[in-house]
Coordinates of C-alpha atoms in Angstrom, one line a residue:
X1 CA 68.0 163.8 240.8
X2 CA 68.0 165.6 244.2
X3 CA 68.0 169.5 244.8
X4 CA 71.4 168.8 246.0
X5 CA 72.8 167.3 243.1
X6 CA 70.7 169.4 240.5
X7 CA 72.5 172.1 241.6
X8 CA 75.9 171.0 242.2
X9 CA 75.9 170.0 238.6
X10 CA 74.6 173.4 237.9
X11 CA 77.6 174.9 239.5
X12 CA 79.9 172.6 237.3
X13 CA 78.5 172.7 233.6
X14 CA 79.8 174.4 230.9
X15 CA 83.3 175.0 229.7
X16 CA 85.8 175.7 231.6
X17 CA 87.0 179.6 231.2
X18 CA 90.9 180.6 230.6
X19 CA 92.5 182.0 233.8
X20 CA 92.8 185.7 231.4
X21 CA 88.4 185.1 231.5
X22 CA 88.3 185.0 235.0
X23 CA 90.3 187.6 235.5
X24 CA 88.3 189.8 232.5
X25 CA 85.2 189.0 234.2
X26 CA 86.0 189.4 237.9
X27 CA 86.9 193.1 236.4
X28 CA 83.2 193.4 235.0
X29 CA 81.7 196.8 236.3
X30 CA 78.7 195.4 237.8
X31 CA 76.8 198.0 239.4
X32 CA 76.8 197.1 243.2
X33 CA 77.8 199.9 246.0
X34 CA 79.9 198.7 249.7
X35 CA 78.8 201.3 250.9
X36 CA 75.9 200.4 253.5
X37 CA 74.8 204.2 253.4
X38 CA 73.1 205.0 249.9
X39 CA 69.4 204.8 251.0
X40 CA 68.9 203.0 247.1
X41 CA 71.8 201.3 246.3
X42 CA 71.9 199.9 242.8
X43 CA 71.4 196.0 242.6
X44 CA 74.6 194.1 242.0
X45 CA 74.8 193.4 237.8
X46 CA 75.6 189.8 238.0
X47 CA 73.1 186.7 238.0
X48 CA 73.5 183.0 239.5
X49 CA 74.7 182.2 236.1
X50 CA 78.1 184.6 236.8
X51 CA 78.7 182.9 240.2
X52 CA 77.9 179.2 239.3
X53 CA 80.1 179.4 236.5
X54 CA 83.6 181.2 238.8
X55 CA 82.6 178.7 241.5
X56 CA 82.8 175.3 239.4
X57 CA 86.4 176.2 237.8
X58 CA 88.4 174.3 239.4
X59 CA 91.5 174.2 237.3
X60 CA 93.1 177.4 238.7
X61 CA 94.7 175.3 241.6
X62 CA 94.3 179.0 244.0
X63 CA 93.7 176.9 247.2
X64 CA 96.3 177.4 249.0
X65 CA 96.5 181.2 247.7
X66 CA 94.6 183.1 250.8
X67 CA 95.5 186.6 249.0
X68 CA 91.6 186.2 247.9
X69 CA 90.4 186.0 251.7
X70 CA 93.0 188.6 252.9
X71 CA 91.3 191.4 250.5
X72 CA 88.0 190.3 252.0
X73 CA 89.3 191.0 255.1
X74 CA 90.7 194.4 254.3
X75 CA 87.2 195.5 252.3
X76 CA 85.6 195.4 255.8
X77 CA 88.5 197.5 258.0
X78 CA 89.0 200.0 256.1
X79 CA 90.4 203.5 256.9
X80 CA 91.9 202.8 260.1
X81 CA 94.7 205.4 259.6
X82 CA 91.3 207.6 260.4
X83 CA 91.0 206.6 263.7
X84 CA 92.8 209.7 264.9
X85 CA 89.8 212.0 263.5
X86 CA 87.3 210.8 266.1
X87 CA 86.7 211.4 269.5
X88 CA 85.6 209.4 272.7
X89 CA 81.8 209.1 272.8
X90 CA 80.9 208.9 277.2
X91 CA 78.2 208.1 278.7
X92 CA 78.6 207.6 282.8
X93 CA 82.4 208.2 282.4
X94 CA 82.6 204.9 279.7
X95 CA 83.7 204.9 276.4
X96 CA 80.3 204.2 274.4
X97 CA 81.3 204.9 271.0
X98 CA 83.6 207.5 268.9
X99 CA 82.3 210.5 266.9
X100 CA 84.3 212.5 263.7
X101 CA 85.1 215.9 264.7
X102 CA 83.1 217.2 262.1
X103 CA 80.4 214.9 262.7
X104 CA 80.4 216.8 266.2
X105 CA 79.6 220.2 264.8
X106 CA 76.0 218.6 264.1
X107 CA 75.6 218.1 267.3
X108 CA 76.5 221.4 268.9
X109 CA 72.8 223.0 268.5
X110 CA 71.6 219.9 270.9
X111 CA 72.2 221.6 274.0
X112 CA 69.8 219.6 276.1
X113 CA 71.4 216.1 275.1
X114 CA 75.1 216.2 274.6
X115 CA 78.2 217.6 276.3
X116 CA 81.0 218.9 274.1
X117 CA 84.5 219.2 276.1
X118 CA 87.6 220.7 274.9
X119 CA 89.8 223.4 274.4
X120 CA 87.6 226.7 273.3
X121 CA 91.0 228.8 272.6
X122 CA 92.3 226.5 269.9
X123 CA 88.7 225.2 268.9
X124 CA 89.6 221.4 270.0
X125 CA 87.1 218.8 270.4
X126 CA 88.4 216.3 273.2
X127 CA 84.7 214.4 273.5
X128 CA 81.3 213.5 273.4
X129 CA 79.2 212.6 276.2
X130 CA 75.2 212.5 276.8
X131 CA 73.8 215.3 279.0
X132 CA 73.8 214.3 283.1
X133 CA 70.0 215.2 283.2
X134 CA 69.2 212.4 281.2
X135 CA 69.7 209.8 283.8
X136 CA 67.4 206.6 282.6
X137 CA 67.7 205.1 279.8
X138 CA 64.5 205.6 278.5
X139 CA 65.3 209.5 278.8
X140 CA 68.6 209.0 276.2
X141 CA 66.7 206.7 274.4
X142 CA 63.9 209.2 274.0
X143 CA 66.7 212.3 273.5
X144 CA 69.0 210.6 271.0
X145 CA 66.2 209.4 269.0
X146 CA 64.6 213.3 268.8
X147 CA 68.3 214.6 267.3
X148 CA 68.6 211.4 265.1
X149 CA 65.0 212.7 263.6
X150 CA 66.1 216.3 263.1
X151 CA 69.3 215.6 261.5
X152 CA 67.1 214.0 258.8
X153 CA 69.0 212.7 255.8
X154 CA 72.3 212.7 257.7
X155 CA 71.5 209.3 258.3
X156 CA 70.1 207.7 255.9
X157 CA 68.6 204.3 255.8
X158 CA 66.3 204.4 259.0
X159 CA 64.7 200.9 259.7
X160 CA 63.0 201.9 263.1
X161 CA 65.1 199.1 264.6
X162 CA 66.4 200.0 268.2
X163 CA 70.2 198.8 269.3
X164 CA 71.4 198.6 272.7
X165 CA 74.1 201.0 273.9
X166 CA 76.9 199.5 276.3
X167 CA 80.6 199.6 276.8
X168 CA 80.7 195.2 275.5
X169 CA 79.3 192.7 275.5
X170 CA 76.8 191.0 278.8
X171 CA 77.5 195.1 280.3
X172 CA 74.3 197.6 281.2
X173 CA 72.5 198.7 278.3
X174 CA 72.8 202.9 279.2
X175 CA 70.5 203.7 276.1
X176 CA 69.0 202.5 273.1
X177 CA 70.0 203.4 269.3
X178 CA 68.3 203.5 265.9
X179 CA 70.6 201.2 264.1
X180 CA 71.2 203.4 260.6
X181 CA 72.2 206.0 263.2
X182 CA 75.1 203.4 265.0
X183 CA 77.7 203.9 262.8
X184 CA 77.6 207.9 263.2
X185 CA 78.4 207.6 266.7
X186 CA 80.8 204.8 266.7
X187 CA 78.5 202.9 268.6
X188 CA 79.1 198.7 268.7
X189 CA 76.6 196.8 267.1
X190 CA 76.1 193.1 267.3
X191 CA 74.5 190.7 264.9
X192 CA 74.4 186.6 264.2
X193 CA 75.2 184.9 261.0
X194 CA 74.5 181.2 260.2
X195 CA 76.0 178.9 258.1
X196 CA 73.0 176.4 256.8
X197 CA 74.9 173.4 255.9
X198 CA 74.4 170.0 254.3
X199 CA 76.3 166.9 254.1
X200 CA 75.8 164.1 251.7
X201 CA 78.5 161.6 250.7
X202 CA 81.0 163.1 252.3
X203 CA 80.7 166.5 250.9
X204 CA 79.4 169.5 252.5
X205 CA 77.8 172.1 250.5
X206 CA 76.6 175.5 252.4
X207 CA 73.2 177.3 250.9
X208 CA 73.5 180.7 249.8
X209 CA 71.1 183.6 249.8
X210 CA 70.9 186.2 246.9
X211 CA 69.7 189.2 248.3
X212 CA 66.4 191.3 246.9
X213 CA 67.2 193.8 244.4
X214 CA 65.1 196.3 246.3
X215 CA 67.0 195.5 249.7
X216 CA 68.2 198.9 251.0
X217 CA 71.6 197.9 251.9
X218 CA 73.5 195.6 249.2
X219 CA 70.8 195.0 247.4
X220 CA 71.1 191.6 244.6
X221 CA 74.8 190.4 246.7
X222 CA 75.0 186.8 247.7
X223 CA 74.5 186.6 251.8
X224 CA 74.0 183.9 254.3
X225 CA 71.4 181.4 255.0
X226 CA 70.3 183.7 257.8
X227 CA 71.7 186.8 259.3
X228 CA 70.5 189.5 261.2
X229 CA 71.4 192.3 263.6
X230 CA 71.1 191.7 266.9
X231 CA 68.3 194.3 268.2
X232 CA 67.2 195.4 272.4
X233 CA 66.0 192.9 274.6
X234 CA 66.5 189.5 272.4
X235 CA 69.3 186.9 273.4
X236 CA 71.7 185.4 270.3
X237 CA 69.9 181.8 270.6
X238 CA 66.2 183.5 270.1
X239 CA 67.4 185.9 267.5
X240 CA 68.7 182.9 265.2
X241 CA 66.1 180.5 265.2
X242 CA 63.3 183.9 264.6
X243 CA 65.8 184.6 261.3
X244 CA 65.5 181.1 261.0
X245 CA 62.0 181.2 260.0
X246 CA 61.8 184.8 258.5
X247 CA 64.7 184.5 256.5
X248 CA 64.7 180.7 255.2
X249 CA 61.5 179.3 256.4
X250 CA 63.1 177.1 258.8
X251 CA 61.2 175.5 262.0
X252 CA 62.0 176.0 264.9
X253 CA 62.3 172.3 265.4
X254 CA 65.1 172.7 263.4
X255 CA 66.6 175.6 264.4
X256 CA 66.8 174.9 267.7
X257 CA 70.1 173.3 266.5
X258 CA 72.3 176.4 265.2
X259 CA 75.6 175.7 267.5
X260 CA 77.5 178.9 268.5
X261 CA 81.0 178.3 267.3
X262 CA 82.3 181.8 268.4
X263 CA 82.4 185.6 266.6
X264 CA 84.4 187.5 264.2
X265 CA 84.8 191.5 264.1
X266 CA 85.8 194.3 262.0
X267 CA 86.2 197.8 262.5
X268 CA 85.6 200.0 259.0
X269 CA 85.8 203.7 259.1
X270 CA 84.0 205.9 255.7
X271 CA 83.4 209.3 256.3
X272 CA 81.5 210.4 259.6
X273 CA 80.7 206.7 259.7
X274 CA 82.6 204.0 262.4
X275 CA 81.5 200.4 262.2
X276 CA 82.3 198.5 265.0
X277 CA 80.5 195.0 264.4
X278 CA 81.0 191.9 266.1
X279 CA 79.2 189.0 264.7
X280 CA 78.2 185.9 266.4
X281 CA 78.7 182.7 264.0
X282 CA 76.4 179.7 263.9
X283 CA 76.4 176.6 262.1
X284 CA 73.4 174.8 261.5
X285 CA 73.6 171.1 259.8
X286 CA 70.5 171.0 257.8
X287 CA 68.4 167.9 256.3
X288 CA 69.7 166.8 252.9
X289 CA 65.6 167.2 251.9
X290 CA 65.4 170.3 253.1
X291 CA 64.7 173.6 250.4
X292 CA 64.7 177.0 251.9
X293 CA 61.9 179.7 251.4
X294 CA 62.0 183.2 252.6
X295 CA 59.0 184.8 254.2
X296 CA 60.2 188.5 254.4
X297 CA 60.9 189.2 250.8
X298 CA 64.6 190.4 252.0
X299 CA 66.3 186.7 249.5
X300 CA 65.6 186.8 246.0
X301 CA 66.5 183.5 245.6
X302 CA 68.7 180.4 247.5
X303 CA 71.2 178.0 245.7
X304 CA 73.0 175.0 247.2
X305 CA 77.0 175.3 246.6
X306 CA 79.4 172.9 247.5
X307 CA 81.9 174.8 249.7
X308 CA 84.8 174.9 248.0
X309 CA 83.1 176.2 245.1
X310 CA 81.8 178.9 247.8
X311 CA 85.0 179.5 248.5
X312 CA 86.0 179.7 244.8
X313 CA 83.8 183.0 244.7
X314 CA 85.0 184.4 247.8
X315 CA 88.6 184.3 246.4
X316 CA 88.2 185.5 243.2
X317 CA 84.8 187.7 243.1
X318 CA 83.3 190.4 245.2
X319 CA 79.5 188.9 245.0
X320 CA 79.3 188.5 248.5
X321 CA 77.8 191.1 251.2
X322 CA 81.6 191.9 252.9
X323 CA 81.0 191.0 255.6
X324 CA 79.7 187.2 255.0
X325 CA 83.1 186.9 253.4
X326 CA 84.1 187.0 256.8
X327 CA 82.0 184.3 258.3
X328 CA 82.4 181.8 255.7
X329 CA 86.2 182.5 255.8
X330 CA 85.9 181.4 259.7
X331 CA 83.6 178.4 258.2
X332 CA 86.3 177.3 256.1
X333 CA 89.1 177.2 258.4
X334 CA 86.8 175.4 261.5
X335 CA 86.5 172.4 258.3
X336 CA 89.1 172.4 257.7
X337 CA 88.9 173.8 254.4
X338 CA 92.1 176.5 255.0
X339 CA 95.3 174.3 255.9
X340 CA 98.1 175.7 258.3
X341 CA 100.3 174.8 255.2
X342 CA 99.0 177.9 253.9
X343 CA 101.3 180.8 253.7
X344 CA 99.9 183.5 255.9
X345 CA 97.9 181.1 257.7
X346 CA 98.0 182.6 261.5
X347 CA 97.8 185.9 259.7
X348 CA 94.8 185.2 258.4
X349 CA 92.8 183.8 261.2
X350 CA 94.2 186.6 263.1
X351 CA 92.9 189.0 261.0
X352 CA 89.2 187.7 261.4
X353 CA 88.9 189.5 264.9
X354 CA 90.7 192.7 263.9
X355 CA 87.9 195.0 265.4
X356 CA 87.6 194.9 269.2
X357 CA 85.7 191.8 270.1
X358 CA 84.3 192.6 273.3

């Protein structure tokens, strides 16, 4: 038997659990965190076993339910009635980023780097913007990165990994970031994520990650074939196919492939933290021979799942990193997978591009 079909019958043995099961285990406390800012998060309590077995129940007839997918979509914009709490991060006179008001009063001691306007008499913040002095980017690269290592354990998670600072998309990079510190200052950060498909007999089946147990962020959630941030000085194209191999063990002769089929984004506000992501989606069609292997130790493992059965665990689990949910979701309705029959339909694929995609 292939891989293929090994697994897809994986995904379908056993008996077939009562809808009061489902909803008993979807309820289990496994011990997982969304919250991208615990340094060591705990691993996620559930095994292959736990997803396989949601994934092949068929019998629930939920697929034209898309209240599953709409609580994906709300996990990764939350607290947007918090918006009001931060203020307009400048540098050159354009919007860069936002900053919380009390995430400001960290900043205050920084004389040299940042400018604080507002009203002194009724102690008002009205922004944020980077000292005129530092006119290259190399000098606010350099500055930034000084205050982001004296505010220590503020920021937690530091990877040493360098974002580039602009108003959108294609616009002049003003500075460089350390991307654990990008959320504190509202900054936008970019990334690609890949669906790695196969088709055999007129089924597709998309393979999915399990991430390491000692991953910093999520650690032990199911995740992409490939996905990655998108650091300084790489284009989209070069930054997939060198995922490609890290991530999956895939040749370049084959990732050359990955088609861009557009970008989803999401805006989620938690404390003094503002994500503003926009992710580029690929899709990569993938030999029916082909068997992943990761070369960074970030996967724990790979499984091959047809993709309704993906979408099966979308709907009715919260195994997945957030925001994967969002670029499968975009998967499913470019296959046709989500019908306009749906109700909420419009609503829905709105709601994939609810941060500011620029």
């Amino acid at each position: 038997m292939s891989t293929m079909a090994t697994i897809a019958a994986a995904a379908a043995r056993g008996s077939s659990p009562t809808r009061r099961q489902l909803l008993t285990r979807r309820r289990l406390p496994f011990s997982v965190s969304f919250s991208s800012t615990a340094p060591h998060a705990a691993a996620a309590g559930f095994g292959w076993t736990d997803a396989l077995r949601v994934a092949g129940d068929g019998g629930r007839g939920d697929e034209s339910d898309l209240s599953g997918y709409f609580r994906k979509v709300d996990t990764c914009n939350r607290g947007m009635d918090k918006r009001g709490e931060f203020v307009k991060f400048l540098v050159e006179d354009q919007v860069v980023g936002y900053v919380h008001k009390g995430f400001v009063k960290h900043l205050r001691d920084f004389h040299d780097v940042f400018t604080i306007s507002g009203n002194n008499s009724s102690n008002t913040v009205e922004n944020v913007s980077l000292q005129s002095s530092l006119r290259t980017p190399e000098d606010r690269t350099h500055a930034i990165g000084e205050v982001i290592k004296s505010l220590g354990e503020m920021i937690p998670g530091i990877r040493n990994e360098l974002y580039p600072v602009t108003s959108s998309y294609g616009m002049p990079v003003y500075f460089s970031l350390e991307r654990a510190a990008a959320p504190y200052f509202g900054i936008k950060a970019y990334g690609v994520h890949m669906n790695g498909y196969v088709e055999k007999d007129g089924q597709k089946f998309l393979w999915i990650g399990k991430r390491s147990d000692v991953k910093q962020t999520y650690p032990g959630m199911l995740d992409h074939l490939v996905a990655g941030g998108l650091p300084y000085g790489i284009s989209c194209k070069e930054n997939i196919i060198k995922e490609c191999e890290e991530e999956a063990g895939i040749p370049r002769s084959i990732s050359t492939n990955a088609t861009s089929v557009g970008a989803i984004s999401y805006m989620d506000i938690e404390g003094f933290r503002y994500k503003r992501d926009v992710l580029f989606c690929y899709d990569l069609k993938l030999p029916e021979d082909f068997v992943p292997n990761n070369e960074d130790g970030e996967v724990d493992s790979f499984r091959l799942i047809p993709v309704p059965h993906a979408a099966n665990i979308i709907r009715r689990t919260e195994f997945f990193k957030p925001n994967c949910n969002l670029v499968i979701i975009d998967f499913l309705f470019r296959h046709g997978y989500i019908h306009p029959d749906s109700r909420g339909y419009l609503n829905l694929l709105q709601s994939l591009r609810s941060g500011d995609c620029s």
